[in-house]
Amino acid sequence: MSSPKRTTVYDVAREAGVAASTVSRAFSNPRRVNATTRRHVLAVAERLGYHPSPLATALQSGRTATLAMLVPDIANPHFFGTIRGAERRATAADITFILGFTEESADTERDQIERLARSVDGFVLASSRMPDSTTADLAREHNLVLVNREVDGLPSVVVDNASGSAQIVDHLASLGHRSLVYLSGPHQSWLAGERWRALSAGAGRRGMGATRLGPFPPQVAGGGAAADAALVSGATAVVAHNDLLAIGILRRLAERGVQVPEQISVVGYDDIFGADFCVPALTTLAGPQEEAGRSAVEILLTTGSARADPESPRRVVLPSHLVIRDSTGPAPDPGR
Amino acid sequence: MSSPKRTTVYDVAREAGVAASTVSRAFSNPRRVNATTRRHVLAVAERLGYHPSPLATALQSGRTATLAMLVPDIANPHFFGTIRGAERRATAADITFILGFTEESADTERDQIERLARSVDGFVLASSRMPDSTTADLAREHNLVLVNREVDGLPSVVVDNASGSAQIVDHLASLGHRSLVYLSGPHQSWLAGERWRALSAGAGRRGMGATRLGPFPPQVAGGGAAADAALVSGATAVVAHNDLLAIGILRRLAERGVQVPEQISVVGYDDIFGADFCVPALTTLAGPQEEAGRSAVEILLTTGSARADPESPRRVVLPSHLVIRDSTGPAPDPGR
DNA sequence: GTGAAAGCGCTAACAG
DNA sequence: CTGTTAGCGCTTTCAC
């Protein structure tokens, strides 16, 4: 299954009539080698089919040229973009990309980090479930970049929830809604907190009422309970923690014979795959997910370099925009 | 960012009053060490916070305890289950899981394999786009397991397309359809070939006509052209290469005012996220994707072991079943 | 059952 | 600019 003997720096060195260190430099430190020598070495290497061993390189240098991304669950299409953006950027930089799932558990997340620590140069943590303190502790030992999560002092990339939530409030207000209900994700979720904060603040500015219900599991299956709770509350407009939940809500509402958006408007977050073809098509807050992943890896790339670039942004906020589809409409006539 | 000095086998050895080799054995070859000695060594290691370096282990032993999975594109929700199943199985076996995307390109796939070759013990190739010969060549140098693809002599895990396609044909026949149109994926796609073969064979047995149209890009965006081609052909029933394409077809049909399933029935493959909430909900062939991923890793795990287990199945065929929803119905009355 | 010694393949001082 | 010399942290014969 594997060749009897791989060619090493020494084979190339002997064949090229130089020292092993020169071969090494020719590959990893081109400018420290005479151009001619280098070309010759590379030619010989090519001829011998030599490829540096990433393992040996990593063992010696301490740099693994590998990074890991940890995601709560791949079943949420929301993460596609982020994963893909991160993978692309990593591969482009010749960095190996490890993907791990945390099963929505802070403990699993922590374990994964410990487990991979020696094999990677850094971590991209997407929607991390760990408490601030744990995260900060880990950051002392490892290179971390957060996506859609912020912890004081740690580099992060987030989609702008404040402005996005304000856009949602404005949209609902302009449709004549006098109040909204936020159907929350897990209470320990940082995003849920951010969204609720921004939503209620926006509602306040608009003189609208705002209520938080939940928590609900941020999945399609959570939509049943969420929809029922919303109906009981008499809401005319609900904002779901994410599109998965929103789609579940739409489904339950349809089962109950409640018209969307005539009787109730529904808004989601993320603009996931399917948000445009569920019925009615979902009004939702879209953000550049792929860019978020790309950007997180970018930060890791510069952070990892010897001289951490103080110029490079350590906190990136990406713009979001509301995609208005068919799940939102004028508030029902209160007279009826 | 990293501790000043990591604890090594030597630290543990000194502290435990044994040789480094004994520490090594205590971890990797428990039965070659006196139980008491071992317990002592492990205790000391624990106290010192020692964790073996995967890099050093790999460099020395040649086993990396890592595997890579290559997937054409994460944007297709079809791959979620497979990825998750593979990741879970790998993590459970304490194997690091690398994920790469091939951008639907055989060349990229090959490059990724070469790039990762030294860092992993084997590859899971999902819906590989490489030609048989290339795959066979690579298999001489690397441990490969294919998912939803078969190449002579190579281990593979596939969802049963033959029986699945037969189920589709039977279903359509029972609804009175006299012919079907297969809206094909890429012609170089192995799956497309398999599906068409099974579909036309099944149709033959049922005395139905079968036509293949395409190729179409197996994405939602491909649905426009596919639907138009189907309409021109006068089909009463179309089978799309996958759910992505089927959903795109549904959308175009709706735009054209064509009633599904009254005027035309639509069937997909994969039962992806969204297949149950698009409109009409899609009749589609479902398979145990997660099991496929799990199983592929399982094979890799046994293949990699010193004595390749001749008992272990090298070719796994997983059962599929048709999920009948609302996109299929009785053939339209030919009299009308 | 345990220890000593020799590397796995590479890079990083340090000379020259 | 290039060669020499040590290891990185672990496993693996080979003795004892």
XYZ file of C-alpha atoms (C1' of nucleotides) in Angstrom:
704
model
C 0.000 0.000 0.000
C 2.986 2.297 0.596
C 6.179 2.496 -1.396
C 9.049 0.479 0.026
C 11.015 3.610 0.752
C 10.098 7.229 0.403
C 12.663 9.600 -0.956
C 14.021 11.958 1.676
C 16.005 15.152 1.808
C 19.110 13.032 1.938
C 18.370 11.266 -1.302
C 17.859 14.580 -2.992
C 20.919 16.067 -1.318
C 23.183 13.249 -2.442
C 21.834 13.277 -5.964
C 22.129 17.052 -6.207
C 25.542 17.185 -4.584
C 24.493 19.489 -1.770
C 23.766 19.222 1.940
C 20.417 18.136 3.273
C 19.926 21.519 4.857
C 20.215 23.135 1.462
C 17.490 20.927 0.131
C 15.377 21.846 3.097
C 15.967 25.535 2.516
C 15.263 25.244 -1.166
C 11.758 24.224 -0.195
C 10.951 26.166 2.920
C 13.205 29.188 2.722
C 13.769 29.902 -0.945
C 15.432 33.256 -0.473
C 18.202 31.815 1.626
C 19.478 29.771 -1.263
C 21.279 30.755 -4.414
C 18.731 30.842 -7.198
C 20.733 28.514 -9.390
C 21.353 26.018 -6.626
C 17.717 26.140 -5.779
C 16.586 25.457 -9.300
C 18.954 22.535 -9.519
C 17.778 21.084 -6.217
C 14.164 21.464 -7.189
C 14.812 19.781 -10.502
C 16.474 16.830 -8.826
C 13.684 16.645 -6.266
C 11.153 16.646 -9.041
C 12.978 13.913 -10.876
C 13.168 11.787 -7.747
C 9.552 12.454 -6.933
C 10.449 13.995 -3.630
C 7.785 15.565 -1.420
C 8.621 16.886 2.027
C 7.048 14.935 4.853
C 4.547 17.172 6.613
C 4.958 15.074 9.726
C 8.693 15.472 10.005
C 8.418 19.138 9.197
C 5.824 19.649 11.866
C 7.690 17.667 14.471
C 10.814 19.660 13.966
C 9.423 23.111 13.351
C 6.382 23.062 15.561
C 4.243 24.319 12.696
C 1.756 21.765 11.482
C 0.293 23.680 8.533
C -3.039 22.385 9.715
C -6.034 23.974 11.314
C -9.215 22.631 12.752
C -12.708 23.991 12.530
C -15.248 22.951 15.127
C -18.937 23.188 14.317
C -21.892 22.330 16.551
C -23.669 20.228 13.974
C -23.418 19.749 10.276
C -27.135 19.093 10.004
C -27.755 22.823 10.082
C -27.232 24.064 6.525
C -26.355 27.385 8.035
C -22.838 26.131 8.541
C -22.217 25.097 4.941
C -21.076 28.457 3.811
C -18.810 28.993 6.743
C -17.261 25.574 6.417
C -16.732 25.978 2.726
C -15.232 29.437 3.050
C -12.847 28.215 5.717
C -11.859 25.122 3.792
C -11.220 27.067 0.616
C -9.051 29.635 2.300
C -7.112 26.957 4.126
C -6.533 24.865 1.052
C -5.477 27.932 -0.902
C -2.824 28.586 1.732
C -1.786 24.948 1.620
C -3.138 24.384 5.053
C -4.765 21.085 5.880
C -8.323 21.436 7.084
C -9.670 19.330 9.921
C -13.368 19.391 10.628
C -14.912 18.345 13.887
C -18.418 18.380 15.268
C -19.226 19.238 18.822
C -22.732 17.830 18.972
C -23.923 21.103 20.470
C -21.986 20.315 23.624
C -19.457 22.525 25.338
C -17.708 19.500 26.798
C -17.327 17.798 23.455
C -15.996 21.023 22.052
C -13.414 21.248 24.759
C -12.422 17.620 24.333
C -11.992 18.059 20.622
C -9.710 21.008 21.213
C -7.541 19.104 23.652
C -7.472 16.117 21.365
C -6.398 18.071 18.330
C -4.215 20.604 20.070
C -0.916 18.985 19.157
C -1.888 18.385 15.564
C -2.946 21.869 14.528
C -1.741 25.440 14.528
C -5.108 26.859 15.468
C -8.844 26.516 15.713
C -11.854 28.136 14.131
C -14.755 27.807 16.544
C -18.118 28.303 14.874
C -20.987 29.247 17.161
C -19.056 27.960 20.112
C -21.142 26.653 22.971
C -18.474 27.105 25.615
C -18.824 29.717 28.340
C -16.672 32.828 28.069
C -14.350 31.803 30.866
C -13.583 28.399 29.397
C -12.974 29.931 26.027
C -10.662 32.559 27.450
C -8.736 29.883 29.338
C -8.290 27.788 26.235
C -7.191 30.832 24.288
C -4.169 31.110 26.544
C -2.952 27.763 25.281
C -4.273 27.697 21.734
C -4.828 29.905 18.748
C -8.555 30.486 18.589
C -10.748 32.471 16.258
C -14.463 32.643 16.941
C -17.210 32.822 14.361
C -20.595 34.194 15.377
C -19.492 34.512 18.928
C -17.579 37.173 20.789
C -15.437 36.896 23.867
C -13.454 39.821 25.235
C -9.978 39.953 23.834
C -10.370 37.085 21.405
C -10.367 37.449 17.645
C -13.764 36.928 16.112
C -15.838 37.201 12.980
C -19.526 37.876 13.363
C -22.377 38.709 11.094
C -23.860 41.980 12.216
C -26.781 41.002 14.432
C -27.409 44.471 15.769
C -28.005 46.089 12.422
C -29.652 42.975 11.080
C -32.108 42.758 13.908
C -32.845 46.449 13.519
C -33.645 45.782 9.868
C -36.095 43.129 10.953
C -37.776 45.455 13.420
C -37.984 48.241 10.845
C -39.479 45.892 8.304
C -42.141 44.680 10.725
C -42.855 48.196 11.922
C -43.333 49.396 8.368
C -45.885 46.636 7.899
C -47.844 48.010 10.812
C -46.962 45.456 13.462
C -47.178 46.914 16.969
C -45.202 44.193 18.667
C -43.070 41.162 18.016
C -42.274 37.898 19.692
C -38.775 36.448 19.667
C -38.832 32.676 19.691
C -35.493 32.114 21.282
C -32.790 29.554 20.793
C -30.965 28.005 23.759
C -30.556 30.510 26.574
C -26.862 29.771 26.859
C -26.450 30.609 23.182
C -24.546 33.830 22.724
C -26.342 34.501 19.467
C -29.736 34.145 21.100
C -28.752 36.763 23.637
C -27.425 39.131 21.001
C -30.460 38.800 18.840
C -32.887 39.324 21.628
C -30.970 42.332 22.876
C -30.943 43.940 19.459
C -34.543 43.052 18.744
C -35.892 44.485 21.975
C -33.727 47.572 21.658
C -34.979 48.121 18.119
C -38.542 47.544 19.176
C -38.100 50.052 21.964
C -36.916 52.714 19.539
C -39.928 52.040 17.379
C -42.339 52.076 20.255
C -43.128 48.426 19.632
C -43.603 45.741 22.212
C -41.176 42.828 22.316
C -41.474 39.508 24.094
C -39.067 36.621 24.356
C -40.416 33.104 24.433
C -38.519 29.879 24.748
C -35.927 28.494 24.722
C -36.685 26.188 21.825
C -34.329 23.730 20.196
C -33.042 25.606 17.145
C -34.138 22.894 14.751
C -37.082 22.215 12.513
C -38.443 19.895 15.174
C -38.505 22.764 17.634
C -40.988 24.645 15.494
C -44.055 22.891 16.808
C -43.724 24.093 20.357
C -42.509 27.488 19.230
C -45.473 28.029 16.929
C -47.922 26.970 19.588
C -46.362 29.305 22.120
C -46.521 32.126 19.598
C -50.192 31.479 18.886
C -51.075 31.490 22.550
C -49.284 34.797 22.933
C -51.486 36.298 20.242
C -48.464 37.584 18.329
C -48.914 39.160 14.896
C -45.212 38.828 14.118
C -42.674 36.280 15.282
C -38.939 36.309 14.825
C -37.451 32.855 15.073
C -33.961 32.213 16.409
C -32.936 30.724 13.096
C -34.346 29.479 9.805
C -34.510 25.886 10.943
C -36.854 26.887 13.724
C -38.736 29.251 11.407
C -39.362 26.490 8.900
C -40.666 24.277 11.671
C -42.945 27.095 12.760
C -44.258 27.587 9.239
C -45.069 23.933 9.091
C -46.984 23.873 12.363
C -48.843 27.037 11.462
C -49.938 25.436 8.204
C -51.138 22.367 10.081
C -53.142 24.610 12.386
C -54.651 26.401 9.424
C -53.094 29.714 10.376
C -52.414 31.885 7.332
C -48.908 33.269 6.881
C -48.463 36.172 6.459
C -52.139 37.195 6.593
C -52.626 36.239 10.212
C -49.050 36.131 11.390
C -45.686 37.143 9.966
C -42.618 34.967 10.405
C -38.968 35.994 10.150
C -35.850 33.850 10.434
C -32.099 34.264 10.609
C -29.401 32.846 8.291
C -31.058 32.472 4.903
C -30.239 28.801 4.753
C -30.722 26.382 1.907
C -34.464 25.891 1.654
C -35.467 29.295 2.976
C -36.414 30.299 -0.551
C -38.545 27.274 -1.350
C -40.399 26.566 1.838
C -43.966 27.818 1.873
C -44.379 30.633 2.156
C -40.820 31.538 1.216
C -39.107 32.844 4.308
C -38.191 36.419 5.060
C -34.829 36.096 6.760
C -31.624 37.839 7.650
C -28.835 36.859 5.279
C -25.151 37.238 5.919
C -21.967 36.388 4.023
C -21.332 33.038 5.653
C -18.629 31.937 3.291
C -16.835 35.206 3.845
C -17.064 34.617 7.572
C -15.284 31.293 7.268
C -12.710 32.721 4.918
C -12.075 35.641 7.171
C -11.675 33.515 10.281
C -8.991 31.431 8.628
C -7.353 34.597 7.394
C -7.023 35.818 10.953
C -5.616 32.484 12.029
C -3.093 32.645 9.226
C -1.759 36.027 10.297
C -2.035 35.290 14.010
C 0.018 32.195 13.568
C 2.808 34.008 11.793
C 5.803 34.964 13.877
C 4.948 38.647 14.032
C 1.262 38.866 14.702
C 0.208 41.714 12.485
C -1.266 44.442 14.698
C -2.802 45.929 11.564
C -4.869 42.880 10.844
C -8.367 43.112 12.199
C -8.953 40.957 15.214
C -12.656 41.598 15.277
C -14.499 41.454 12.011
C -18.150 42.394 11.698
C -19.717 41.376 8.432
C -22.742 43.174 7.015
C -26.095 41.467 6.987
C -29.164 42.208 4.959
C -32.778 41.301 5.229
C -34.135 39.163 2.422
C -37.818 39.874 2.199
C -39.887 37.023 0.846
C -43.437 35.908 1.435
C -43.638 35.059 5.112
C -44.053 38.655 6.224
C -46.965 40.953 5.441
C -49.137 43.720 6.830
C -50.294 43.299 10.380
C -53.801 41.859 10.517
C -56.517 44.455 11.004
C -56.973 44.740 14.772
C -60.633 45.600 14.163
C -61.360 42.089 12.965
C 0.468 30.742 23.013
C 2.213 27.425 23.662
C 3.685 26.145 26.886
C 7.396 26.746 27.266
C 8.073 23.041 27.182
C 5.780 20.115 26.695
C 6.248 17.074 28.842
C 7.711 14.142 26.956
C 8.179 10.446 27.436
C 11.492 11.239 29.050
C 9.972 13.442 31.704
C 7.527 10.719 32.564
C 10.240 8.065 32.423
C 12.518 9.937 34.794
C 9.722 10.723 37.210
C 8.474 7.142 37.143
C 11.898 5.645 37.386
C 11.605 3.623 34.196
C 12.943 3.832 30.663
C 11.318 5.924 27.972
C 10.536 2.800 26.026
C 8.492 1.526 28.923
C 6.456 4.697 28.988
C 5.903 4.327 25.284
C 4.754 0.751 25.708
C 2.498 1.646 28.571
C 0.550 3.783 26.168
C 0.709 2.012 22.848
C 1.317 -1.597 23.762
C -0.262 -2.155 27.168
C 0.089 -5.915 27.164
C 3.842 -5.775 26.811
C 4.191 -4.109 30.170
C 3.719 -5.425 33.663
C 0.291 -4.332 34.837
C 1.673 -2.737 37.971
C 4.405 -0.873 36.147
C 1.870 0.298 33.655
C -0.496 1.642 36.258
C 2.333 3.499 37.890
C 3.543 5.004 34.618
C 0.060 6.073 33.677
C -0.433 7.680 37.056
C 2.782 9.652 36.727
C 1.879 10.645 33.174
C -1.482 11.821 34.386
C 0.076 13.846 37.147
C 2.532 15.463 34.757
C -0.190 16.146 32.231
C 1.558 14.099 29.621
C -0.070 13.432 26.267
C 1.789 11.592 23.524
C 2.618 13.755 20.537
C 0.629 12.486 17.571
C 3.238 13.950 15.272
C 6.173 12.140 16.763
C 4.174 8.954 16.959
C 3.199 9.226 13.354
C 6.673 10.070 12.160
C 8.157 7.103 13.875
C 5.455 4.529 13.399
C 4.087 5.538 10.031
C 0.545 5.487 11.391
C -1.027 8.903 11.526
C -4.331 8.018 13.182
C -5.889 10.376 10.699
C -8.108 9.931 7.701
C -9.400 12.255 5.059
C -12.789 12.385 3.448
C -13.140 14.043 0.078
C -16.500 15.361 -1.010
C -17.436 17.052 -4.283
C -19.232 19.949 -2.670
C -20.640 20.665 0.711
C -23.427 22.773 -0.788
C -25.320 19.588 -1.538
C -27.116 18.637 1.673
C -27.004 15.099 0.433
C -23.505 14.815 1.819
C -24.348 15.905 5.361
C -25.299 12.520 6.558
C -22.311 10.811 5.030
C -19.918 13.364 6.430
C -21.434 13.181 9.847
C -21.439 9.402 9.909
C -17.810 9.306 8.872
C -16.756 11.951 11.348
C -18.538 10.258 14.217
C -17.023 6.886 13.511
C -13.571 8.376 13.137
C -13.769 10.392 16.316
C -15.084 7.382 18.191
C -11.993 5.466 17.097
C -9.796 8.395 18.088
C -8.994 9.082 14.504
C -8.594 12.648 13.344
C -10.954 13.578 10.560
C -9.827 15.749 7.663
C -12.427 17.051 5.267
C -11.669 18.266 1.789
C -13.777 19.458 -1.091
C -13.045 18.615 -4.655
C -15.180 21.257 -6.326
C -16.676 18.566 -8.525
C -13.335 18.214 -10.286
C -11.386 15.018 -10.813
C -8.134 16.956 -10.921
C -8.771 18.714 -7.658
C -9.660 15.402 -6.137
C -6.421 13.899 -7.261
C -4.426 16.873 -6.056
C -6.028 16.697 -2.655
C -5.123 13.045 -2.392
C -1.496 13.693 -3.274
C -1.380 16.641 -0.942
C -2.752 14.741 2.014
C -1.178 11.390 1.280
C 1.605 11.698 3.824
C -0.644 13.008 6.546
C -3.311 10.340 6.590
C -3.750 6.602 6.784
C -6.501 6.515 4.220
C -9.214 8.240 2.256
C -12.964 8.083 2.020
C -13.957 9.258 -1.423
C -17.591 10.309 -1.647
C -19.127 10.317 -5.119
C -15.686 10.420 -6.631
C -15.437 12.137 -9.976
C -12.259 10.414 -11.052
C -12.257 7.883 -13.849
C -11.898 4.220 -12.914
C -8.331 3.966 -14.142
C -7.103 6.932 -12.135
C -8.843 5.644 -9.060
C -7.363 2.199 -9.475
C -3.902 3.699 -9.913
C -4.227 5.763 -6.779
C -5.486 2.769 -4.857
C -2.128 1.092 -5.422
C -0.471 3.826 -3.374
C -3.186 4.761 -0.925
C -5.911 3.258 1.181
C -9.150 4.193 -0.517
C -12.759 3.465 0.246
C -15.425 4.691 -2.134
C -18.891 5.867 -1.236
C -21.591 5.828 -3.882
C -19.149 4.748 -6.472
C -17.790 1.379 -7.465
C -14.524 0.460 -9.096
C -13.446 -3.117 -9.639
C -11.441 -4.457 -6.774
C -11.796 -1.433 -4.544
C -13.745 -1.371 -1.306
C -16.934 0.609 -1.542
C -20.179 1.485 0.148
C -23.163 2.268 -2.019
C -26.815 2.860 -1.510
C -28.721 0.346 -3.536
C -29.559 2.152 -6.774
C -30.755 -0.903 -8.604
C -33.482 -1.808 -6.180
C -34.191 1.836 -5.468
C -34.680 2.697 -9.095
C -36.876 -0.345 -9.480
C -39.012 0.960 -6.630
C -39.366 4.229 -8.479
C -40.415 2.513 -11.677
C -42.906 0.329 -9.843
C -44.379 3.323 -8.118
C -44.822 5.208 -11.367
C -46.191 2.157 -13.147
C -48.740 1.637 -10.402
C -49.888 5.206 -10.931
C -50.553 4.412 -14.563
C -47.595 6.109 -16.171
C -46.630 4.507 -19.474
C -43.187 6.028 -19.716
C -40.652 8.033 -17.776
C -37.948 10.516 -18.528
C -34.655 10.472 -16.640
C -33.196 13.939 -16.294
C -29.599 12.969 -16.012
C -26.717 14.308 -14.001
C -23.251 14.679 -15.522
C -22.544 11.926 -18.048
C -19.218 11.130 -16.419
C -21.019 10.602 -13.141
C -21.006 6.954 -12.150
C -24.250 7.385 -10.258
C -25.977 8.878 -13.278
C -24.996 5.837 -15.285
C -26.168 3.413 -12.608
C -29.453 5.154 -12.153
C -30.207 5.323 -15.816
C -29.278 1.694 -16.284
C -31.559 0.575 -13.468
C -34.364 2.869 -14.510
C -34.419 1.754 -18.115
C -34.088 -1.881 -17.120
C -36.992 -1.522 -14.723
C -39.060 0.310 -17.293
C -38.332 -2.464 -19.781
C -39.612 -5.083 -17.370
C -42.766 -3.061 -16.876
C -43.276 -2.457 -20.555
C -42.774 1.249 -20.021
C -40.828 3.640 -22.184
C -37.756 5.316 -20.790
C -35.822 8.273 -22.123
C -32.679 9.927 -20.876
C -32.323 13.677 -21.224
C -29.408 15.828 -20.249
C -26.848 16.073 -18.811
C -27.958 18.788 -16.423
C -25.929 20.303 -13.602
C -27.139 18.399 -10.541
C -28.093 21.552 -8.688
C -31.221 23.566 -8.101
C -30.084 25.927 -10.813
C -30.063 23.072 -13.291
C -33.774 22.563 -12.830
C -34.847 25.226 -15.278
C -33.349 23.627 -18.326
C -34.269 20.165 -17.117
C -37.919 21.078 -16.620
C -38.149 22.729 -20.000
C -36.610 19.722 -21.687
C -39.054 17.474 -19.879
C -42.024 19.567 -20.960
C -40.951 19.522 -24.575
C -40.652 15.755 -24.409
C -44.259 15.498 -23.284
C -43.334 13.369 -20.289
C -45.938 12.485 -17.687
C -43.304 11.415 -15.192
C -39.751 12.611 -14.705
C -37.059 11.165 -12.505
C -34.403 13.725 -11.627
C -30.793 12.784 -11.035
C -31.018 14.101 -7.488
C -33.223 16.138 -5.187
C -31.399 19.369 -5.880
C -32.282 19.078 -9.531
C -35.791 17.909 -8.678
C -36.417 20.935 -6.507
C -35.242 23.193 -9.318
C -37.589 21.377 -11.655
C -40.506 21.811 -9.279
C -39.802 25.506 -9.158
C -39.693 25.938 -12.914
C -42.802 23.887 -13.380
C -44.615 26.121 -10.910
C -43.442 29.198 -12.805
C -44.783 27.696 -15.996
C -48.097 26.962 -14.355
C -47.694 23.225 -14.789
C -49.488 21.301 -12.048
C -47.528 18.693 -10.102
C -48.498 15.920 -9.812
C -51.712 16.416 -11.822
C -49.979 17.091 -15.113
C -46.583 15.664 -14.390
C -45.009 13.576 -11.636
C -41.544 14.305 -10.293
C -39.216 11.970 -8.413
C -35.792 12.675 -6.941
C -32.929 10.799 -5.301
C -31.397 11.275 -1.851
C -34.198 12.639 0.341
C -32.163 15.677 1.266
C -32.978 18.380 3.756
C -35.847 20.325 2.234
C -37.315 17.475 0.222
C -40.151 17.294 2.716
C -41.027 20.972 2.725
C -40.661 22.012 -0.871
C -43.949 22.265 -2.762
C -45.226 19.828 -3.516
C -43.248 17.704 -1.076
C -40.924 15.509 -3.065
C -41.228 11.802 -3.667
C -37.659 10.606 -3.469
C -35.394 7.658 -2.874
C -33.953 7.706 0.620
C -30.904 5.849 1.819
C -28.994 5.569 5.100
C -26.395 8.216 4.336
C -24.983 8.405 7.803
C -24.589 4.653 7.841
C -22.734 4.898 4.552
C -20.184 7.275 6.016
C -19.850 5.210 9.154
C -19.402 2.064 7.171
C -16.765 3.524 4.896
C -14.645 4.558 7.857
C -15.179 1.148 9.367
C -13.676 -0.464 6.300
C -10.752 1.922 6.386
C -10.175 1.088 10.014
C -9.935 -2.634 9.352
C -8.066 -2.240 6.073
C -5.446 -0.158 7.778
C -4.797 -2.720 10.447
C -1.811 -4.975 9.969
C -3.814 -8.042 9.037
C -6.466 -6.903 6.620
C -9.473 -8.839 7.751
C -10.631 -11.009 4.863
C -13.933 -11.463 6.687
C -14.778 -7.795 6.660
C -16.983 -6.789 3.791
C -15.159 -4.865 1.113
C -18.289 -4.024 -0.775
C -21.265 -2.826 1.176
C -24.642 -2.229 -0.400
C -27.064 -0.335 1.793
C -30.817 -0.650 1.384
C -32.805 2.238 -0.036
C -36.482 2.971 0.174
C -38.828 5.206 -1.705
C -40.402 7.987 0.303
C -43.672 8.817 -1.355
C -44.831 12.349 -0.883
C -46.895 14.712 -2.995
C -44.938 15.176 -6.188
C -46.132 11.947 -7.748
C -49.677 11.072 -8.708
C -51.796 9.246 -11.248
C -50.812 9.703 -14.860
C -52.919 12.380 -16.514
C -55.836 11.036 -18.543
C -54.446 10.557 -22.083
C -57.907 11.340 -23.440
C -57.657 14.959 -22.364
C 9.310 -7.520 31.482
C 12.433 -3.732 30.841
C 16.399 -0.845 29.184
C 19.722 1.088 25.668
C 20.335 2.810 21.420
C 19.183 3.959 16.914
C 16.648 6.332 14.098
C 11.666 8.281 11.469
C 12.584 12.994 7.996
C 13.158 17.291 8.687
C 14.861 22.138 10.316
C 17.619 25.375 12.920
C 21.521 27.194 14.880
C 26.165 27.919 14.082
C 30.152 28.040 11.550
C 32.716 28.930 7.609
C 25.430 31.149 0.455
C 26.099 26.434 2.160
C 27.633 22.570 5.185
C 27.794 20.416 9.974
C 25.657 19.123 13.857
C 22.005 18.342 16.802
C 17.962 17.231 17.966
C 11.971 17.475 17.637
C 9.236 13.099 20.638
C 8.336 8.884 19.828
C 8.777 3.634 18.662
C 11.315 -0.358 17.887
C 14.686 -3.922 17.561
C 17.887 -6.144 20.338
C 19.862 -7.372 24.461
C 19.603 -8.467 29.232
